[in-house]
Short mmCIF file of C-alpha atoms and ligand atoms in Angstrom, two decimals:
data_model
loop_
_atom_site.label_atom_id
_atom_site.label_comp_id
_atom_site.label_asym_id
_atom_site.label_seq_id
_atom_site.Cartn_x
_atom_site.Cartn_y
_atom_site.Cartn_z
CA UNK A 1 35.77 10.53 0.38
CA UNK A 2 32.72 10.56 -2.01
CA UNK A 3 31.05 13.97 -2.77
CA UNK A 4 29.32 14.56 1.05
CA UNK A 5 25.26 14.54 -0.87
CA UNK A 6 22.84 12.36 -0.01
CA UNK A 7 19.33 11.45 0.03
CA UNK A 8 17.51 9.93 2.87
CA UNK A 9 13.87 8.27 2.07
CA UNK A 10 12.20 7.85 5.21
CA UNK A 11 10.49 4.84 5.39
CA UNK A 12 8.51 5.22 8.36
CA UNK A 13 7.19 8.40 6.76
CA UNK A 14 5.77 6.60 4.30
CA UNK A 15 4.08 4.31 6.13
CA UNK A 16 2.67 7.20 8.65
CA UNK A 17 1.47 8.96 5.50
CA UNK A 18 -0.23 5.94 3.83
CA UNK A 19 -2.09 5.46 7.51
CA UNK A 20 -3.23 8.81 7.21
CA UNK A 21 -4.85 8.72 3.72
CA UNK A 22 -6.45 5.26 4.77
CA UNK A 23 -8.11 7.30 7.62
CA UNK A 24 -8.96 9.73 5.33
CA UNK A 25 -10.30 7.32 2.75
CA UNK A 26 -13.00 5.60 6.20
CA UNK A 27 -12.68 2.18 4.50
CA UNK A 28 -12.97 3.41 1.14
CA UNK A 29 -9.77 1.13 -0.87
CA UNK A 30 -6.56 2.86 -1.63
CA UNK A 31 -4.73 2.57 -4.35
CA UNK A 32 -1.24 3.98 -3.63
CA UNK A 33 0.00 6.01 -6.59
CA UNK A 34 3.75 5.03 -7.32
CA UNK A 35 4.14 6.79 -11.15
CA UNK A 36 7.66 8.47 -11.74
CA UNK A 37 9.34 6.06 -9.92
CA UNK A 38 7.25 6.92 -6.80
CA UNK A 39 7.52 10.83 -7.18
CA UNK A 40 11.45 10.30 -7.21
CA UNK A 41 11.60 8.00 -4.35
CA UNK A 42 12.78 4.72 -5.89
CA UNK A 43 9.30 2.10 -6.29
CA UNK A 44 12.01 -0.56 -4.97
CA UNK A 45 12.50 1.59 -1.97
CA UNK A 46 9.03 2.57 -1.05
CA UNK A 47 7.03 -0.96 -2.07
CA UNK A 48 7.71 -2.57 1.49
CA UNK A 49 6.36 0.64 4.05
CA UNK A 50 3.63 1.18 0.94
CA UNK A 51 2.38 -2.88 0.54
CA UNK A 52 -0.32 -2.51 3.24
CA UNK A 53 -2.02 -0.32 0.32
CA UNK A 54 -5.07 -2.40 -1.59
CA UNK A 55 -3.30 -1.75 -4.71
CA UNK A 56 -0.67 0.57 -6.70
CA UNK A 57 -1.45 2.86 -9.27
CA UNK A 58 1.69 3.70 -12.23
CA UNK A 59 1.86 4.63 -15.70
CA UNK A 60 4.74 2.16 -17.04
CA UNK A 61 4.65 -1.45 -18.04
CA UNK A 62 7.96 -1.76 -16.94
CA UNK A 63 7.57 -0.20 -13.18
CA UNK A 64 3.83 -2.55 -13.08
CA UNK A 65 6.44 -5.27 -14.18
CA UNK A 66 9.11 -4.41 -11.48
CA UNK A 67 6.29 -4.69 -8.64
CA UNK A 68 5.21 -8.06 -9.77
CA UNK A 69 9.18 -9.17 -9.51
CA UNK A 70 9.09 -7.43 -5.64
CA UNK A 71 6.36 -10.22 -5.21
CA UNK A 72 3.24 -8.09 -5.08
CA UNK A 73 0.16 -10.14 -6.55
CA UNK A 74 -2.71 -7.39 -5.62
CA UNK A 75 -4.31 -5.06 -7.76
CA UNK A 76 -1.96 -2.75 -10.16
CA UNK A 77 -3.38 0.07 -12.37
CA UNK A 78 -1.90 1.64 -15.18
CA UNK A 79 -3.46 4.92 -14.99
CA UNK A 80 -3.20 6.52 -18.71
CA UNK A 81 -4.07 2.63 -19.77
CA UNK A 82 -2.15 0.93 -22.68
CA UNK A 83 -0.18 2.86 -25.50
CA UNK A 84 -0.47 0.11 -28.43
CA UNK A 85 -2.62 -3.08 -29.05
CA UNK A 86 0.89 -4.83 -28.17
CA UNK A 87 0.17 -3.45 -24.56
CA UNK A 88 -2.41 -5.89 -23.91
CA UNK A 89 -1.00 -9.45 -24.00
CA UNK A 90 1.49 -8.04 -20.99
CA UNK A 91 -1.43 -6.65 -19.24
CA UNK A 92 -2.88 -10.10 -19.53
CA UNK A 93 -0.19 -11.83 -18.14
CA UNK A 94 0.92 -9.66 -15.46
CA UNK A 95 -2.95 -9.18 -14.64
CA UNK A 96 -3.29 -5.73 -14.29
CA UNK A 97 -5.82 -2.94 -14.86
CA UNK A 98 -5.92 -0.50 -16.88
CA UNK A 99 -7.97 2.71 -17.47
CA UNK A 100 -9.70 3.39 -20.89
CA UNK A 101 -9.93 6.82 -22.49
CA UNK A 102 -10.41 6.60 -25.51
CA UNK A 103 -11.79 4.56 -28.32
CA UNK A 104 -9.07 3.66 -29.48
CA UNK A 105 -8.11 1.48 -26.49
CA UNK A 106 -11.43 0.14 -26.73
CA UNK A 107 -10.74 -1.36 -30.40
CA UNK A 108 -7.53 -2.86 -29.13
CA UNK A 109 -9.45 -4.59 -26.67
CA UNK A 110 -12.10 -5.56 -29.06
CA UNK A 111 -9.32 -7.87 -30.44
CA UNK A 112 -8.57 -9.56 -27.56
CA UNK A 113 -10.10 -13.20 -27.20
CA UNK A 114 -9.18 -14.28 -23.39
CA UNK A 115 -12.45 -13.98 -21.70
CA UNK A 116 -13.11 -11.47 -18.98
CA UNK A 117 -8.97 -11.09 -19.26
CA UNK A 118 -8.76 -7.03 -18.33
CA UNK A 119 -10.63 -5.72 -15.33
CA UNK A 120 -10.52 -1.47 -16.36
CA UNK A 121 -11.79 1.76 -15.36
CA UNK A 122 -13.46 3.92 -18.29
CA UNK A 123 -12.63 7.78 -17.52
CA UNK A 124 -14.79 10.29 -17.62
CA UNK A 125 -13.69 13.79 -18.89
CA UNK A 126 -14.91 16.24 -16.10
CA UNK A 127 -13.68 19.16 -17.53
CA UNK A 128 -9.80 19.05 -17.32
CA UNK A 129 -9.28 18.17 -20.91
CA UNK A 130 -6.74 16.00 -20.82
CA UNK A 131 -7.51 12.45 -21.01
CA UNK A 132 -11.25 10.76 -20.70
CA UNK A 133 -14.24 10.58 -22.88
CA UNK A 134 -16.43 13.58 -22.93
CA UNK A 135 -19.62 13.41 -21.02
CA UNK A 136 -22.01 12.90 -24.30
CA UNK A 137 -19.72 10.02 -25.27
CA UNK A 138 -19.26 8.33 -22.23
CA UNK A 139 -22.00 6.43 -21.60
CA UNK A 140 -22.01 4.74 -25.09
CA UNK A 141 -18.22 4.11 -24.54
CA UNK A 142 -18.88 2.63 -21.31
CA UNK A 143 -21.63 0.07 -22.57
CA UNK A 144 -19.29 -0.69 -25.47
CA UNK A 145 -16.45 -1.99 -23.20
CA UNK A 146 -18.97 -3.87 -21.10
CA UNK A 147 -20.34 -5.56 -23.68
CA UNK A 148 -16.56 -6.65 -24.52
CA UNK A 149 -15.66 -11.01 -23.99
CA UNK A 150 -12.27 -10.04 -23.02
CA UNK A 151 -13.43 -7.54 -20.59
CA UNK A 152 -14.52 -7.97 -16.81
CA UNK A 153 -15.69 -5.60 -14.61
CA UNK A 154 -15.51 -2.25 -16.08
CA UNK A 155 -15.32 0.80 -13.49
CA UNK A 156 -15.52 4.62 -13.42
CA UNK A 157 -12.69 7.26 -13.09
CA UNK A 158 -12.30 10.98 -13.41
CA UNK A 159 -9.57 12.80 -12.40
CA UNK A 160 -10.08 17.07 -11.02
CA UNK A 161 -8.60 19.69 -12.44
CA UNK A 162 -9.19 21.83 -8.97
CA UNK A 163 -9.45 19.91 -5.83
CA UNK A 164 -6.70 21.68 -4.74
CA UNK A 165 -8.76 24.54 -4.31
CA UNK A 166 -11.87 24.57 -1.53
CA UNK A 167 -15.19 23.73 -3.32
CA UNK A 168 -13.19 23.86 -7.05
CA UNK A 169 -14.51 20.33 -7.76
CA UNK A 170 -17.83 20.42 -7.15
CA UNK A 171 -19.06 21.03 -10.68
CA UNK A 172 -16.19 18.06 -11.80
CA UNK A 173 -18.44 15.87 -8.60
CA UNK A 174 -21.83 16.77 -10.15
CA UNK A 175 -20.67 15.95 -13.86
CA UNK A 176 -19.58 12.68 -13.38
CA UNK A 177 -22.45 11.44 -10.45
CA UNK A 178 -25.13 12.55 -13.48
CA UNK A 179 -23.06 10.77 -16.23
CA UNK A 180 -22.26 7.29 -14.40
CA UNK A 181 -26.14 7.41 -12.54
CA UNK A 182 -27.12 4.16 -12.73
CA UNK A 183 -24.43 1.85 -14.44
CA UNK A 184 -22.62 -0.57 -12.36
CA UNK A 185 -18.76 -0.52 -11.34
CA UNK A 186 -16.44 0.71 -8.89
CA UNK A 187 -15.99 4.75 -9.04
CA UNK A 188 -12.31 5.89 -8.31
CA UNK A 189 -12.38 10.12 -7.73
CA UNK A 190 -9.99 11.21 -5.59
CA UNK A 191 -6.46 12.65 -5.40
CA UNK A 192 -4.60 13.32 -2.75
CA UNK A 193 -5.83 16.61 -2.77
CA UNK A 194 -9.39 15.64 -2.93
CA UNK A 195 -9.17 12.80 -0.67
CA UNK A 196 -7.43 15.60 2.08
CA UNK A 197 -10.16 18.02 1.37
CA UNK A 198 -13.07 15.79 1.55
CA UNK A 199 -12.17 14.20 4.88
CA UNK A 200 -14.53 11.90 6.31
CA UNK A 201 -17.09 12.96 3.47
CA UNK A 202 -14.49 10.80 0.72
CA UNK A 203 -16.47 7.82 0.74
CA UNK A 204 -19.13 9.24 -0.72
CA UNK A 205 -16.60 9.99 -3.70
CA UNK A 206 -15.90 6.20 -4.41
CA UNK A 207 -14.67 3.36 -4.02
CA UNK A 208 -10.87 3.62 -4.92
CA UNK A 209 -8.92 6.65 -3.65
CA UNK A 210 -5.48 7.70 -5.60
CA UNK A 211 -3.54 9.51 -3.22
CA UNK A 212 0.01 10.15 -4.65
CA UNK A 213 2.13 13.50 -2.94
CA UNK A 214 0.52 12.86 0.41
CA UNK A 215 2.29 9.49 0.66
CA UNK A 216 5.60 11.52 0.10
CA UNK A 217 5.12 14.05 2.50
CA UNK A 218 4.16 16.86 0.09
CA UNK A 219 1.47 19.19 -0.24
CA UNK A 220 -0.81 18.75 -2.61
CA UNK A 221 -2.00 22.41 -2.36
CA UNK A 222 1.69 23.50 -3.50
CA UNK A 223 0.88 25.90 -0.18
CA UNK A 224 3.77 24.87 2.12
CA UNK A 225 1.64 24.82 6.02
CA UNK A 226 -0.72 22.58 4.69
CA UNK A 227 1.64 18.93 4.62
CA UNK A 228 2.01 19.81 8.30
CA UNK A 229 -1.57 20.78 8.59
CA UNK A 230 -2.79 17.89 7.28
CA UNK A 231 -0.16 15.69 9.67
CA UNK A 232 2.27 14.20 6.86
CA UNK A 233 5.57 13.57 7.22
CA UNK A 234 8.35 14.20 4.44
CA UNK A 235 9.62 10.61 3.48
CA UNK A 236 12.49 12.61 1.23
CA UNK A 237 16.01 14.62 2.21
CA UNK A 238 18.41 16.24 0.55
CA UNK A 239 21.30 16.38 2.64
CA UNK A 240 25.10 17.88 1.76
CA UNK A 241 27.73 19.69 3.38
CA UNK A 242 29.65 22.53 3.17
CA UNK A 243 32.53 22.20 1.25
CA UNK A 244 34.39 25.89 0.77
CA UNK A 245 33.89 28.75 3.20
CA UNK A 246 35.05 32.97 1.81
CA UNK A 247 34.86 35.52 3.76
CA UNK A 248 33.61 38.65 1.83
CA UNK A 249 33.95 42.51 1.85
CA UNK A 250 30.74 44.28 0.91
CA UNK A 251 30.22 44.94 -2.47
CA UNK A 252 31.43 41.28 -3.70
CA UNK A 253 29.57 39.15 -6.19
CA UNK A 254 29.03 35.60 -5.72
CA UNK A 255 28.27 32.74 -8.20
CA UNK A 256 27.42 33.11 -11.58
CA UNK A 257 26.15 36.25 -13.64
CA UNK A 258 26.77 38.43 -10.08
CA UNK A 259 22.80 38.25 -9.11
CA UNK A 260 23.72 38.70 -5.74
CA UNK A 261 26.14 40.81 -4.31
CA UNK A 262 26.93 41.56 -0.69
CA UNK A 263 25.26 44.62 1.22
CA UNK A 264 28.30 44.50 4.17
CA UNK A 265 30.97 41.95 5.22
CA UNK A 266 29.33 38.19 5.11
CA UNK A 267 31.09 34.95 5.54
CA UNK A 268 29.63 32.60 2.58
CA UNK A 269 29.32 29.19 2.31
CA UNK A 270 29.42 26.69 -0.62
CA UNK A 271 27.38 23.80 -0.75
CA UNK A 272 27.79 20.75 -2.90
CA UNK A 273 24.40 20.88 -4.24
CA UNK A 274 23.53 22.11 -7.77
CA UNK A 275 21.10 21.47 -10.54
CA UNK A 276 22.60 18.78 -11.53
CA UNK A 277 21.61 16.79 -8.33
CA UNK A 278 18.05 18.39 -8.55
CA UNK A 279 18.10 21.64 -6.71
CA UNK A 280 16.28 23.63 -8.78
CA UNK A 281 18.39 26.86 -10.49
CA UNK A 282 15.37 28.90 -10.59
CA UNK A 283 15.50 28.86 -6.83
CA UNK A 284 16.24 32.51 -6.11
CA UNK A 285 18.66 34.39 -3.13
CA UNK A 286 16.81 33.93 0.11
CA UNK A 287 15.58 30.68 -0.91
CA UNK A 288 15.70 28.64 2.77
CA UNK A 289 18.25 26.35 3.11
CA UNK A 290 18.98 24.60 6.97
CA UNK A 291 23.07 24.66 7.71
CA UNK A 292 24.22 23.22 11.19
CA UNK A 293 20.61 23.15 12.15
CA UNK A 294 20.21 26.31 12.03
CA UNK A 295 17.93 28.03 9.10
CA UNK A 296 19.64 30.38 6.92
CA UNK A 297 19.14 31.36 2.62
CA UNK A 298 20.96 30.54 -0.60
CA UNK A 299 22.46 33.29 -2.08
CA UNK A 300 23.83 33.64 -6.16
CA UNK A 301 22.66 31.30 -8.78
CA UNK A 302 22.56 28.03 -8.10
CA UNK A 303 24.81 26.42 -10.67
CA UNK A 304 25.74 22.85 -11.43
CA UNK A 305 27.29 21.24 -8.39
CA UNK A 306 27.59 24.33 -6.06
CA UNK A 307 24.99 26.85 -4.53
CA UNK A 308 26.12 29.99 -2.05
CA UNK A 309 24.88 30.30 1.59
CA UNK A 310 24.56 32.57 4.21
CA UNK A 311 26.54 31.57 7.09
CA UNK A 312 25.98 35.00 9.25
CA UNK A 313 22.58 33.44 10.94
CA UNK A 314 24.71 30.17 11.76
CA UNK A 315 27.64 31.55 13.25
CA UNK A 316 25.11 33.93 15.10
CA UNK A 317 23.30 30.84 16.67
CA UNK A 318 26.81 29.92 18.21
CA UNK A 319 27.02 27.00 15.05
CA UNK A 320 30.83 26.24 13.29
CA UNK A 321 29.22 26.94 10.08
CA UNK A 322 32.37 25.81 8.27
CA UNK A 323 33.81 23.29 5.81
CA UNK A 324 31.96 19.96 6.54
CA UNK A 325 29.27 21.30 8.35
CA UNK A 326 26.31 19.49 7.68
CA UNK A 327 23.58 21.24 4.92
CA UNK A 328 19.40 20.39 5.03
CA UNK A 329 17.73 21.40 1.34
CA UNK A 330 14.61 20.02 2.55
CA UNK A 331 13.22 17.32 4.41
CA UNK A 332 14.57 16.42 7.90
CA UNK A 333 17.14 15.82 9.51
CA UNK A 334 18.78 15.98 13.26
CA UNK A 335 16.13 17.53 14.28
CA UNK A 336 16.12 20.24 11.85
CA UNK A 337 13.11 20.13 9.49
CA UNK A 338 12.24 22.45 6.25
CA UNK A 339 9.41 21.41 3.81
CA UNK A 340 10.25 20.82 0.11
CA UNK A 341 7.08 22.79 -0.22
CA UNK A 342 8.61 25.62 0.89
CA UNK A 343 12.13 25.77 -0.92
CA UNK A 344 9.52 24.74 -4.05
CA UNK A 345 7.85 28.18 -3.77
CA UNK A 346 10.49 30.01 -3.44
CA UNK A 347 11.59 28.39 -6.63
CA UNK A 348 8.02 28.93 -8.05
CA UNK A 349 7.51 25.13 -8.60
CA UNK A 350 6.43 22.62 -6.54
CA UNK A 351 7.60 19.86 -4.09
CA UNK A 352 6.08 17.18 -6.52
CA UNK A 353 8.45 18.46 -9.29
CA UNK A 354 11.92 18.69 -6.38
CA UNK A 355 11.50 15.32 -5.88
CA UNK A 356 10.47 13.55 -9.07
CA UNK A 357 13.75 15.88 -10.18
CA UNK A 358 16.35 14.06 -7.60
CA UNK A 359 19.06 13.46 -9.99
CA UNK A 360 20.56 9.65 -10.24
CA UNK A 361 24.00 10.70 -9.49
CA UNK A 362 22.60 11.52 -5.92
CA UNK A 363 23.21 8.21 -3.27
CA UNK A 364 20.25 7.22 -1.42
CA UNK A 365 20.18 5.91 1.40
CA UNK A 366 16.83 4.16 3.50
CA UNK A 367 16.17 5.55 6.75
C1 LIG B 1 -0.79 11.37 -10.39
C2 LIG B 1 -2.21 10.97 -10.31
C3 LIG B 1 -2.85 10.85 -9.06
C4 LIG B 1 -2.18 11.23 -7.76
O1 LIG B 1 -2.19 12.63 -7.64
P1 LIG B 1 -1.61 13.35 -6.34
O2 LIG B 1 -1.93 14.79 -6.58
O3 LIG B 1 -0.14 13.12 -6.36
O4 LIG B 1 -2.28 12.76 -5.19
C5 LIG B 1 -4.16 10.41 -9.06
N1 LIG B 1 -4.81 10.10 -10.20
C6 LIG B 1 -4.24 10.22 -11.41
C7 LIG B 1 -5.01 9.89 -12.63
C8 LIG B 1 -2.93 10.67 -11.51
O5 LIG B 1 -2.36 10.78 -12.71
#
């Protein structure tokens, strides 16, 4: 029998969550953001209950590459743009965007002879710091890459640095609405954090929408009510079993470097889930953790292959709680549910990072 972990991706999850960020988005277009292997998922896995989206947004030639080969022949956008000059003949001929940043992707285009060959979105610096042209230089940069033969239509992105927090955007909103005024092109704004904030408001905020966690289920407020708030469903779980059962005295230690130890008798399970599958070892005791349907903790480290948990709440619900019963980390499952966005707090992370972390030694299976 193989090792008794899986992972489920829920395919009508994604394809609930992808309605509800098109409702969001009121006709605004949606490109559906499918970087890091779609946050973990598998872009294989996800491209058929995600294809209804107007395009797909990635950072890798490859993955952009791998989407063509599914047979997808709508929009793709590589959304930190080309690396090297070498970038663009691929970009040509798998006809792609791309977003521009920085001058230096401008002279590589500058090179380029095909006419009207790269269709891109300048990006505007609002304030995060990380990639775009600052504010002063934008405009300039913009009517540069217009001006270019091999370019087409040449759009405008910014990305915020706080629309996970109410109102935290605004200034980011204001910056870029006074520093694209008046130029042509399709504006692309939103997150999924935005685009859930902003509601019915979003179209005002452009013509492409990015959503990325919310088409996994996740929260993009790292706060672990709002997924269900905001009616997502998680399209990832982690699913084990038990596979040893003790039966402790009070006072005993269990897993490594004895960080928990027993306050009175406690029968303990051990489930084949570790670090090395992509539970995360900074989650602490009392991290939740669903056995038999029934919710219960972690206790000890979490080491490789192998975290502790408490089976007292599971045998108290009238549940075997015993070797081969079956073990929820998150997601759900028989009618058992428990957010990645809460087992992510616990573990002072967040759900994006649990599931871009699922390990490859972990099966997968499409529900
Ligand atoms: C990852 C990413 C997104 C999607 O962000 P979510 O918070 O997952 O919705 C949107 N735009 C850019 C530029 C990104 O890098």
């Amino acid at each position: 029998m193989p090792r008794p972990i899986h992972a489920f991706i829920h395919l009508d999850a994604l394809t609930h969550n992808l309605a509800r960020a098109r409702r969001a988005a009121s006709g605004a277009k949606v490109w559906a953001v499918v970087k890091a292997n779609a946050y973990g998922h598998g872009l294989a896995r996800v491209f058929s209950a995600l294809r209804s989206a107007d395009g797909f947004a990635l950072l890798d030639l490859a993955e952009a590459e791998t989407l063509r080969t599914l047979g997808w022949g709508g929009p793709i956008l590589l959304l930190e743009g080309c690396f090297g000059a070498d970038d663009l003949a691929r970009c040509e001929r798998l006809n792609l965007w791309h977003t521009v940043h920085d001058a230096a992707q401008i002279n590589w285009l500058a090179a380029r002879s095909k006419p009207r060959a790269h269709r891109v979105f300048a990006k505007l610096n609002t304030g995060m710091n990380r990639l775009g042209f600052a504010p002063e230089q934008y405009r300039a940069a913009w009517q540069r890459l217009a001006q270019l033969p091999a370019v087409g239509d040449v759009g405008h992105m910014t990305h915020f640095a706080h629309a996970d927090v109410e109102g935290g955007d605004a200034r980011a909103r204001a910056l870029f609405e006074q520093t694209v005024d008046g130029l042509p092109g399709e504006r692309s704004l939103c997150n999924s954090a935005a685009l859930l904030r902003h509601g019915e408001g979003a179209t005002a905020l452009g013509d492409w929408m990015r959503p990325g966690i919310m088409l996994y289920g996740g929260s993009p407020t790292g706060l672990q009510p709002d997924a269900r708030a905001w009616g997502l469903r998680p399209a990832m779980s982690l699913c084990t079993r038990i596979i040893g059962v003790q039966q402790l005295p009070a006072g005993a230690v269990v897993g490594y470097g004895e960080t928990f130890r027993t306050e009175r008798a406690m029968r303990v399970g051990v489930a084949a889930v570790g670090y090395a599958d992509g539970y995360p070892r900074h989650a602490p005791s009392g991290t939740p953790i669903v056995v038999d349907g029934v919710r219960t903790r972690i206790v000890g480290r979490v080491s490789m292959d192998m975290v502790g948990v408490d089976l007292d709440p599971v045998r108290a619900a009238g549940r075997a709680g015993d070797v081969g019963s079956p073990v929820l980390c998150w997601g759900r499952h028989g009618g058992a549910e428990l957010p990645v966005d809460e087992v992510a707090e616990a573990a002072g992370t967040l759900g994006y990072e649990l599931m871009c972390a699922l390990a490859p030694r972990v099966p997968v299976q499409v529900a």
